[in-house]
Tab-separated table of C-alpha atoms in Angstrom:
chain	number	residue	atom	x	y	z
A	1	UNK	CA	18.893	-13.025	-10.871
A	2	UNK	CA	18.531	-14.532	-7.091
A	3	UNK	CA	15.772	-16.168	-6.053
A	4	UNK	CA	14.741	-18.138	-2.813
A	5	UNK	CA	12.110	-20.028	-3.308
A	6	UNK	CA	11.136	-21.776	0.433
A	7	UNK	CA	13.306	-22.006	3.926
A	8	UNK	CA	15.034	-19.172	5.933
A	9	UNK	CA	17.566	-17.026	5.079
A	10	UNK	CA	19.650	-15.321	7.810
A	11	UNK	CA	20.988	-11.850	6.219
A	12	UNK	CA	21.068	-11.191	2.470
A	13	UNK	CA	22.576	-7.969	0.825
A	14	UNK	CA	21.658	-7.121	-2.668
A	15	UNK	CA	24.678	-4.600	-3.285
A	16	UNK	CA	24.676	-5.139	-6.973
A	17	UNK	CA	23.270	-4.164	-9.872
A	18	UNK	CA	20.378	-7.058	-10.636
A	19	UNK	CA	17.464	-8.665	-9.662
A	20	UNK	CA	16.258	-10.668	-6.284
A	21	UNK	CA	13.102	-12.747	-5.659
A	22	UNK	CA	11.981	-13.496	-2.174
A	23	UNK	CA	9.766	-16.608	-3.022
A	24	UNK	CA	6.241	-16.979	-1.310
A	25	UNK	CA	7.578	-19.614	1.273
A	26	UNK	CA	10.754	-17.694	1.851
A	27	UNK	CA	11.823	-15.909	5.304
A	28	UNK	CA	14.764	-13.062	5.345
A	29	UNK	CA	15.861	-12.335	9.016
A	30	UNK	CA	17.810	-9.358	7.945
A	31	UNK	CA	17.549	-7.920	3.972
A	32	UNK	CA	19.824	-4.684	2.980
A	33	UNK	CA	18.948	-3.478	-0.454
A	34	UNK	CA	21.527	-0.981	-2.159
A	35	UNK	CA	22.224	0.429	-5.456
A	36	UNK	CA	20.499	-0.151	-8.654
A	37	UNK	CA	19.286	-3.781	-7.455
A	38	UNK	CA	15.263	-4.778	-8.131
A	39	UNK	CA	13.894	-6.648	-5.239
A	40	UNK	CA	9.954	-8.332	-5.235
A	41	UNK	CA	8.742	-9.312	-2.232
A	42	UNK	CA	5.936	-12.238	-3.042
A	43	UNK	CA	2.778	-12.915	-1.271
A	44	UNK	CA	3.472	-15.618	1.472
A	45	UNK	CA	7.005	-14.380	1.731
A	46	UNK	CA	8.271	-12.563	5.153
A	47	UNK	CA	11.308	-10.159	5.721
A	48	UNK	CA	11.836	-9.025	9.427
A	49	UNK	CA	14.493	-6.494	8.742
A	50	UNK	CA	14.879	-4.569	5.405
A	51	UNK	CA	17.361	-1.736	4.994
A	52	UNK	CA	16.798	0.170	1.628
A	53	UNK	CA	19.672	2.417	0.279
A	54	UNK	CA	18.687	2.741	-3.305
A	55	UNK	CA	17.379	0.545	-5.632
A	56	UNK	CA	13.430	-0.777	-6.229
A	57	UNK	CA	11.353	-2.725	-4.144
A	58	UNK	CA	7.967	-4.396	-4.957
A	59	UNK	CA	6.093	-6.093	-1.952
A	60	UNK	CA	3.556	-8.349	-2.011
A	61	UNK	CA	4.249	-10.256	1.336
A	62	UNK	CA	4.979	-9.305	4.568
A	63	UNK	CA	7.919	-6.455	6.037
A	64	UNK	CA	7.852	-6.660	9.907
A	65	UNK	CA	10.355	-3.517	9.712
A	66	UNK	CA	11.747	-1.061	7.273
A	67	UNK	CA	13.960	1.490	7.173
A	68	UNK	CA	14.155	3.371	4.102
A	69	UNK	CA	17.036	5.705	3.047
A	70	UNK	CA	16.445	5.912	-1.023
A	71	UNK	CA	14.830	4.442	-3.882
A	72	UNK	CA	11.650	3.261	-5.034
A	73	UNK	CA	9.141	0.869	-2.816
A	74	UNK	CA	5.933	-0.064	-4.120
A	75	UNK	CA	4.036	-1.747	-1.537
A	76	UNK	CA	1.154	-3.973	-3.549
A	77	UNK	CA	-2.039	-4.564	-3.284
A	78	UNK	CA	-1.351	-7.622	-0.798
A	79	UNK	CA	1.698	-6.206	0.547
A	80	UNK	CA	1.833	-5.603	4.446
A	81	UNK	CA	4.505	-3.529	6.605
A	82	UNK	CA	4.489	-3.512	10.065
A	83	UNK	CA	6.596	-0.564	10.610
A	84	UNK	CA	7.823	1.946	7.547
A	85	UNK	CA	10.460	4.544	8.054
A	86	UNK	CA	11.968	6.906	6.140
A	87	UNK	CA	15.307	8.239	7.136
A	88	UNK	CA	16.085	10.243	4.357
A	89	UNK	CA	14.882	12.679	1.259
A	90	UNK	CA	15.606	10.439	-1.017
A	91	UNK	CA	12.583	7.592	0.404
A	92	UNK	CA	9.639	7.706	-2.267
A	93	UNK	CA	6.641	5.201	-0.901
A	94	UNK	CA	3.489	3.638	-2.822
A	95	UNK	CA	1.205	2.144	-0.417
A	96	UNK	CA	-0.826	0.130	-1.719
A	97	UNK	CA	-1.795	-2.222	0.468
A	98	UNK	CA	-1.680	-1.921	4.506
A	99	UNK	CA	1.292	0.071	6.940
A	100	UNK	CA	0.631	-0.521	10.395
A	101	UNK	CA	3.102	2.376	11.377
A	102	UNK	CA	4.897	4.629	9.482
A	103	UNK	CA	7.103	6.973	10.364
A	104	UNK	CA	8.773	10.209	8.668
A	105	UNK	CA	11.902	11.384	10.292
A	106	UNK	CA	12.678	13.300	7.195
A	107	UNK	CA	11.078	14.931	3.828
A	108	UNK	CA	9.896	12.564	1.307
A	109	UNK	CA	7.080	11.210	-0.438
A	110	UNK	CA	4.296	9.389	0.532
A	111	UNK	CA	1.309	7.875	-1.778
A	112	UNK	CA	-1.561	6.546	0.195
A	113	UNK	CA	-3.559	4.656	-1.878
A	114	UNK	CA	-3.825	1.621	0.652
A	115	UNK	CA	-3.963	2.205	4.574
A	116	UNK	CA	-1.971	3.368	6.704
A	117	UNK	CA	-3.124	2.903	10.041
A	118	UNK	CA	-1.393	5.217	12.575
A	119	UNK	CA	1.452	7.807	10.595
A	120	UNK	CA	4.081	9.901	13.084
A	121	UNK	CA	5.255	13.034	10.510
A	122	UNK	CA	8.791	14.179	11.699
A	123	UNK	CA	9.284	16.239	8.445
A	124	UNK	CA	7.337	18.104	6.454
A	125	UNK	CA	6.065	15.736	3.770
A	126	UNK	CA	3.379	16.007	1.293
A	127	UNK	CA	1.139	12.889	1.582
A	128	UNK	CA	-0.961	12.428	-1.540
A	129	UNK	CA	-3.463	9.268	-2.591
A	130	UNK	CA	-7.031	8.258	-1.956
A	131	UNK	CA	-6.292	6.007	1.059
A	132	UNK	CA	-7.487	5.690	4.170
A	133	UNK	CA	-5.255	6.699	7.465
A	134	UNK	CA	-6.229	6.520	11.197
A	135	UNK	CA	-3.919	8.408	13.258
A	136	UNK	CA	-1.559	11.118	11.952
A	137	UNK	CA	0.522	12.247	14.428
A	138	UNK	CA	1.937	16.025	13.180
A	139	UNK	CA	5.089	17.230	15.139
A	140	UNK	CA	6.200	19.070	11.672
A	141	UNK	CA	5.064	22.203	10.250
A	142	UNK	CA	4.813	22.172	6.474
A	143	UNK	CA	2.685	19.000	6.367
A	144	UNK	CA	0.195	18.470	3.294
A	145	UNK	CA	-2.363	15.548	3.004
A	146	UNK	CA	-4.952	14.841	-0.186
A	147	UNK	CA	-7.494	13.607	2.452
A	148	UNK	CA	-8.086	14.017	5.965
A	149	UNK	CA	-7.137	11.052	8.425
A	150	UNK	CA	-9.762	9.804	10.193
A	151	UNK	CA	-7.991	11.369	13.432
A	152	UNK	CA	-5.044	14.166	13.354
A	153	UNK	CA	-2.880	15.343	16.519
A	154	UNK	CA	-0.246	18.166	16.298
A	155	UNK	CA	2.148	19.073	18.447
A	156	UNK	CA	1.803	21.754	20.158
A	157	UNK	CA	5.060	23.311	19.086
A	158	UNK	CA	3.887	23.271	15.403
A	159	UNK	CA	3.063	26.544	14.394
A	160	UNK	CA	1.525	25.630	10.785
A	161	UNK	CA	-0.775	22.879	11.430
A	162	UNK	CA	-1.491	20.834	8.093
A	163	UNK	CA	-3.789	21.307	5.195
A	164	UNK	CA	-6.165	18.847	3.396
A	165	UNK	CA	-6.644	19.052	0.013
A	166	UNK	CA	-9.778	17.138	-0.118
A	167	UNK	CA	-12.383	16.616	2.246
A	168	UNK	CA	-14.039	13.066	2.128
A	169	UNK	CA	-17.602	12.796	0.290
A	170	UNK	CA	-20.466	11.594	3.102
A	171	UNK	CA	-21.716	7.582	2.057
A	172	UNK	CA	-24.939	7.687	2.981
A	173	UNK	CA	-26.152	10.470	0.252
C-alpha cells in the first residue's frame, strides 16, 4: 500500500497489483493506473492527469482530466472531474458526484447518478441513473438514456436519434 499524504507528486504509475492513496493535501501532475491496482482519490486531493488501463478507482477529490481505457471508476459523492473520457469498451463509470465534460469516443457504460453537466456521445452507449445532465451532444446512433437531459442536440447525420426511458415527474404537483 502507497500513500501520499501532503506535497506534489510529479508522475506516479500504479502498474502493480495493490493499493494507492492520494491523501487529501496531495497533488499528482500526471497518474497512470494499470492492472489490478485500487486507487482512492480523497477529498482535498487533486490529480491533473489520470490515465486508467484497468484496475479500480474511487474519487472523492478533484480529476482535472481523465482518460479512461478499462476498469472500474466510482466517482463519489464529493468527487469532481473536469473532463471524463472514455477511449475504450472496456470504461465502466459511476458518477456520483459532478463531470463537467464527458466524453464517449467509444461504447461503454455510464451511471448518472450525480451531474454531468455537458456529455459529447461518440458511441452508442446506454446511459442509465437518476442524475441530472445539461447538454448531451448525440453524434451516435444507438444512444439510450434513463432520463432526459435538460437539453439534447444530434447530429444531423444520426439516423436513430436516442430514446429516454423515463420522462422526469413535474415539482410543482
Amino acid at each position: 500500500k502507497v500513500v501520499y499524504e501532503n506535497g506534489t507528486k510529479a508522475e506516479y504509475t500504479a502498474a502493480e497489483a495493490g493499493e494507492l492513496v492520494v491523501g487529501k493535501d496531495c497533488r499528482v501532475e500526471n497518474l497512470k493506473v494499470d492492472a489490478d491496482t485500487a486507487v482512492t482519490i480523497q477529498e482535498g486531493a487533486t490529480v491533473d492527469l489520470l490515465e486508467q488501463e484497468g484496475g479500480q478507482l474511487k474519487n472523492s477529490g478533484t480529476i482535472k482530466e481523465m482518460e479512461q481505457w478499462s476498469g472500474d471508476f466510482e466517482n463519489g459523492e464529493k468527487g469532481k472531474v473536469d473532463l471524463y473520457t472514455a477511449k475504450h469498451g472496456n470504461a465502466a463509470v459511476t458518477n456520483d458526484g459532478t463531470v463537467t465534460k464527458a466524453v464517449i469516443e467509444e461504447s461503454s457504460r455510464y451511471r448518472n447518478n450525480g451531474t454531468t453537466d455537458e456529455m459529447v456521445i461518440n458511441a452508442r452507449v446506454d446511459i442509465t441513473g437518476e442524475g441530472k445532465i445539461g447538454v448531451a451532444r448525440v453524434n451516435a446512433n444507438g444512444v439510450t438514456f434513463d432520463y432526459e437531459p435538460e437539453t439534447v442536440y444530434v447530429d444531423d447525420y444520426v439516423t436513430d436519434p436516442p430514446e429516454f426511458d423515463h420522462e422526469w415527474e413535474d415539482d410543482d404537483n
